Amino acid sequence: MENSCCICLKPKATLECGICKEAVCKKCALFLDEGSFAFLPKVPELLSYQVYCNPCFEASVAPALEDYNQTMERAKQVEIYYKAQGKETRLLDRRELPLSIAACPDREEALLRLAFLAVKANFSGLIDVEIIGKKIRSGAYQTQEWSGTGIPTIISAKRLCR
């Protein structure tokens, strides 16, 4: 029974699971979008494949995908204070090393990537955030590339001046 699906046992399975390398038919295969873990600094090898069988997906990919989505939701709730708002954040700790990102196509994505890194490091806010745009010209075509830095911190209401 060569090339038979490991789930439904039908012959002529054309795909292969990325983790266990078993043959899987198109109906039984679970596909992972290429940008599913785009905000992670380094995507683990188990999550870098596009095709999975159901047992491998449920054991390895589903928990990581759920954790990633929860982190992304928390990143959208991160409080961001820019460098010009120093009076409001003067009592907050600045002990941590600044986080930085580079080469983002959009300003909002650059802010979200900074917030995602802060949440992954168990912080609730970013202070002294600076987002810089850089124009890239290629003949008559022009794009903009964004980079940014920010200091992660835990923001508490009693230490914040409003």
Tab-separated table of C-alpha atoms in Angstrom:
chain	number	residue	atom	x	y	z
A	1	MET	CA	0.000	0.000	0.000
A	2	GLU	CA	2.431	2.568	-1.206
A	3	ASN	CA	1.342	6.242	-1.197
A	4	SER	CA	-1.854	5.566	0.727
A	5	CYS	CA	-3.222	8.231	3.052
A	6	CYS	CA	-2.294	7.688	6.697
A	7	ILE	CA	-5.719	8.973	7.847
A	8	CYS	CA	-8.333	7.540	5.474
A	9	LEU	CA	-6.118	4.879	3.803
A	10	LYS	CA	-7.191	5.879	0.281
A	11	PRO	CA	-4.600	5.206	-2.417
A	12	LYS	CA	-2.764	7.907	-4.314
A	13	ALA	CA	-2.079	10.368	-1.523
A	14	THR	CA	-0.234	13.236	-3.172
A	15	LEU	CA	0.863	15.295	-0.149
A	16	GLU	CA	3.280	14.643	2.685
A	17	CYS	CA	2.996	15.745	6.334
A	18	GLY	CA	5.835	18.089	7.247
A	19	ILE	CA	6.452	16.559	10.680
A	20	CYS	CA	5.974	12.801	10.393
A	21	LYS	CA	6.593	12.567	6.609
A	22	GLU	CA	3.534	10.318	6.142
A	23	ALA	CA	1.528	10.467	2.928
A	24	VAL	CA	-1.728	12.444	3.226
A	25	CYS	CA	-4.511	12.979	0.705
A	26	LYS	CA	-5.774	16.475	-0.030
A	27	LYS	CA	-9.045	15.957	1.869
A	28	CYS	CA	-7.304	14.837	5.066
A	29	ALA	CA	-4.426	17.314	4.962
A	30	LEU	CA	-4.505	20.455	7.075
A	31	PHE	CA	-2.846	23.498	5.538
A	32	LEU	CA	-1.157	26.308	7.410
A	33	ASP	CA	-0.969	29.733	5.787
A	34	GLU	CA	2.506	31.047	5.105
A	35	GLY	CA	2.045	34.153	7.276
A	36	SER	CA	0.439	32.400	10.246
A	37	PHE	CA	3.401	33.060	12.546
A	38	ALA	CA	4.692	36.199	10.812
A	39	PHE	CA	5.292	38.245	13.976
A	40	LEU	CA	7.480	35.676	15.699
A	41	PRO	CA	11.147	36.677	15.575
A	42	LYS	CA	12.158	33.116	14.703
A	43	VAL	CA	9.598	30.542	13.580
A	44	PRO	CA	10.313	27.051	14.994
A	45	GLU	CA	10.976	24.335	12.443
A	46	LEU	CA	7.836	22.366	13.413
A	47	LEU	CA	5.697	25.384	12.504
A	48	SER	CA	7.418	26.197	9.230
A	49	TYR	CA	5.746	23.505	7.103
A	50	GLN	CA	2.580	24.106	5.099
A	51	VAL	CA	1.012	20.614	5.098
A	52	TYR	CA	0.187	18.554	8.208
A	53	CYS	CA	-1.743	15.407	8.980
A	54	ASN	CA	-4.481	15.764	11.600
A	55	PRO	CA	-2.622	14.107	14.547
A	56	CYS	CA	0.521	16.191	14.003
A	57	PHE	CA	-1.503	19.378	13.589
A	58	GLU	CA	-3.464	18.799	16.795
A	59	ALA	CA	-0.367	17.843	18.788
A	60	SER	CA	2.115	20.465	17.568
A	61	VAL	CA	0.541	23.271	15.576
A	62	ALA	CA	-2.862	23.924	17.178
A	63	PRO	CA	-1.534	24.810	20.679
A	64	ALA	CA	1.168	27.060	19.212
A	65	LEU	CA	-1.342	28.761	16.906
A	66	GLU	CA	-3.743	29.382	19.810
A	67	ASP	CA	-0.928	30.815	21.937
A	68	TYR	CA	0.176	33.030	19.042
A	69	ASN	CA	-3.377	34.351	18.523
A	70	GLN	CA	-3.785	35.097	22.255
A	71	THR	CA	-0.460	36.946	22.263
A	72	MET	CA	-1.566	38.938	19.219
A	73	GLU	CA	-4.804	39.953	20.960
A	74	ARG	CA	-2.861	41.079	24.034
A	75	ALA	CA	-0.448	42.997	21.776
A	76	LYS	CA	-3.349	45.011	20.403
A	77	GLN	CA	-4.127	46.146	23.979
A	78	VAL	CA	-0.592	47.344	24.829
A	79	GLU	CA	-0.350	50.974	25.918
A	80	ILE	CA	2.048	52.965	23.745
A	81	TYR	CA	3.659	56.257	24.733
A	82	TYR	CA	5.815	58.105	22.242
A	83	LYS	CA	9.104	59.830	22.951
A	84	ALA	CA	7.382	63.247	23.041
A	85	GLN	CA	5.168	62.124	25.951
A	86	GLY	CA	8.008	62.140	28.481
A	87	LYS	CA	6.067	64.153	31.071
A	88	GLU	CA	3.407	61.476	31.289
A	89	THR	CA	5.844	58.594	31.632
A	90	ARG	CA	8.603	60.144	33.730
A	91	LEU	CA	7.889	57.905	36.740
A	92	LEU	CA	7.957	54.614	34.799
A	93	ASP	CA	10.946	52.279	34.876
A	94	ARG	CA	13.337	52.393	31.945
A	95	ARG	CA	15.611	49.566	33.063
A	96	GLU	CA	14.946	47.182	30.202
A	97	LEU	CA	16.869	47.206	26.960
A	98	PRO	CA	14.978	48.848	24.086
A	99	LEU	CA	13.199	46.619	21.602
A	100	SER	CA	13.719	47.386	17.956
A	101	ILE	CA	12.258	46.292	14.661
A	102	ALA	CA	13.306	47.080	11.118
A	103	ALA	CA	11.954	46.921	7.582
A	104	CYS	CA	8.190	47.006	8.058
A	105	PRO	CA	6.057	48.086	5.091
A	106	ASP	CA	3.500	49.910	7.269
A	107	ARG	CA	3.686	52.208	10.300
A	108	GLU	CA	0.855	50.406	12.114
A	109	GLU	CA	2.515	47.045	11.535
A	110	ALA	CA	5.751	48.396	13.010
A	111	LEU	CA	3.885	49.466	16.170
A	112	LEU	CA	2.117	46.103	16.386
A	113	ARG	CA	5.401	44.216	15.997
A	114	LEU	CA	6.930	46.237	18.847
A	115	ALA	CA	3.869	45.555	20.996
A	116	PHE	CA	4.029	41.832	20.145
A	117	LEU	CA	7.661	41.651	21.272
A	118	ALA	CA	6.755	43.468	24.499
A	119	VAL	CA	3.914	41.035	25.251
A	120	LYS	CA	6.178	38.037	24.537
A	121	ALA	CA	8.546	39.443	27.201
A	122	ASN	CA	5.611	39.827	29.698
A	123	PHE	CA	5.309	43.625	29.618
A	124	SER	CA	2.134	45.691	29.421
A	125	GLY	CA	3.378	48.813	27.699
A	126	LEU	CA	5.938	50.566	25.547
A	127	ILE	CA	7.426	53.948	26.364
A	128	ASP	CA	9.745	56.268	24.441
A	129	VAL	CA	8.513	54.767	21.182
A	130	GLU	CA	10.024	56.216	18.060
A	131	ILE	CA	8.860	55.137	14.607
A	132	ILE	CA	10.936	56.307	11.652
A	133	GLY	CA	9.968	56.102	7.988
A	134	LYS	CA	12.523	55.842	5.225
A	135	LYS	CA	11.750	56.423	1.559
A	136	ILE	CA	13.091	53.868	-0.875
A	137	ARG	CA	13.221	54.935	-4.493
A	138	SER	CA	13.692	52.655	-7.432
A	139	GLY	CA	13.513	54.728	-10.558
A	140	ALA	CA	10.027	56.231	-10.724
A	141	TYR	CA	8.665	53.816	-8.120
A	142	GLN	CA	8.765	54.817	-4.448
A	143	THR	CA	7.940	52.869	-1.291
A	144	GLN	CA	8.371	53.560	2.388
A	145	GLU	CA	10.016	51.317	4.975
A	146	TRP	CA	9.368	51.752	8.697
A	147	SER	CA	11.570	50.932	11.660
A	148	GLY	CA	11.084	51.596	15.329
A	149	THR	CA	12.344	51.327	18.872
A	150	GLY	CA	10.655	51.332	22.244
A	151	ILE	CA	11.378	50.466	25.863
A	152	PRO	CA	9.116	47.747	27.300
A	153	THR	CA	7.739	48.346	30.783
A	154	ILE	CA	4.956	47.363	33.123
A	155	ILE	CA	2.498	50.243	33.290
A	156	SER	CA	0.607	50.718	36.525
A	157	ALA	CA	-2.025	53.427	37.018
A	158	LYS	CA	-0.507	54.757	40.241
A	159	ARG	CA	2.896	55.481	38.602
A	160	LEU	CA	1.438	57.099	35.501
A	161	CYS	CA	1.002	60.898	35.515
A	162	ARG	CA	-2.044	62.058	33.612
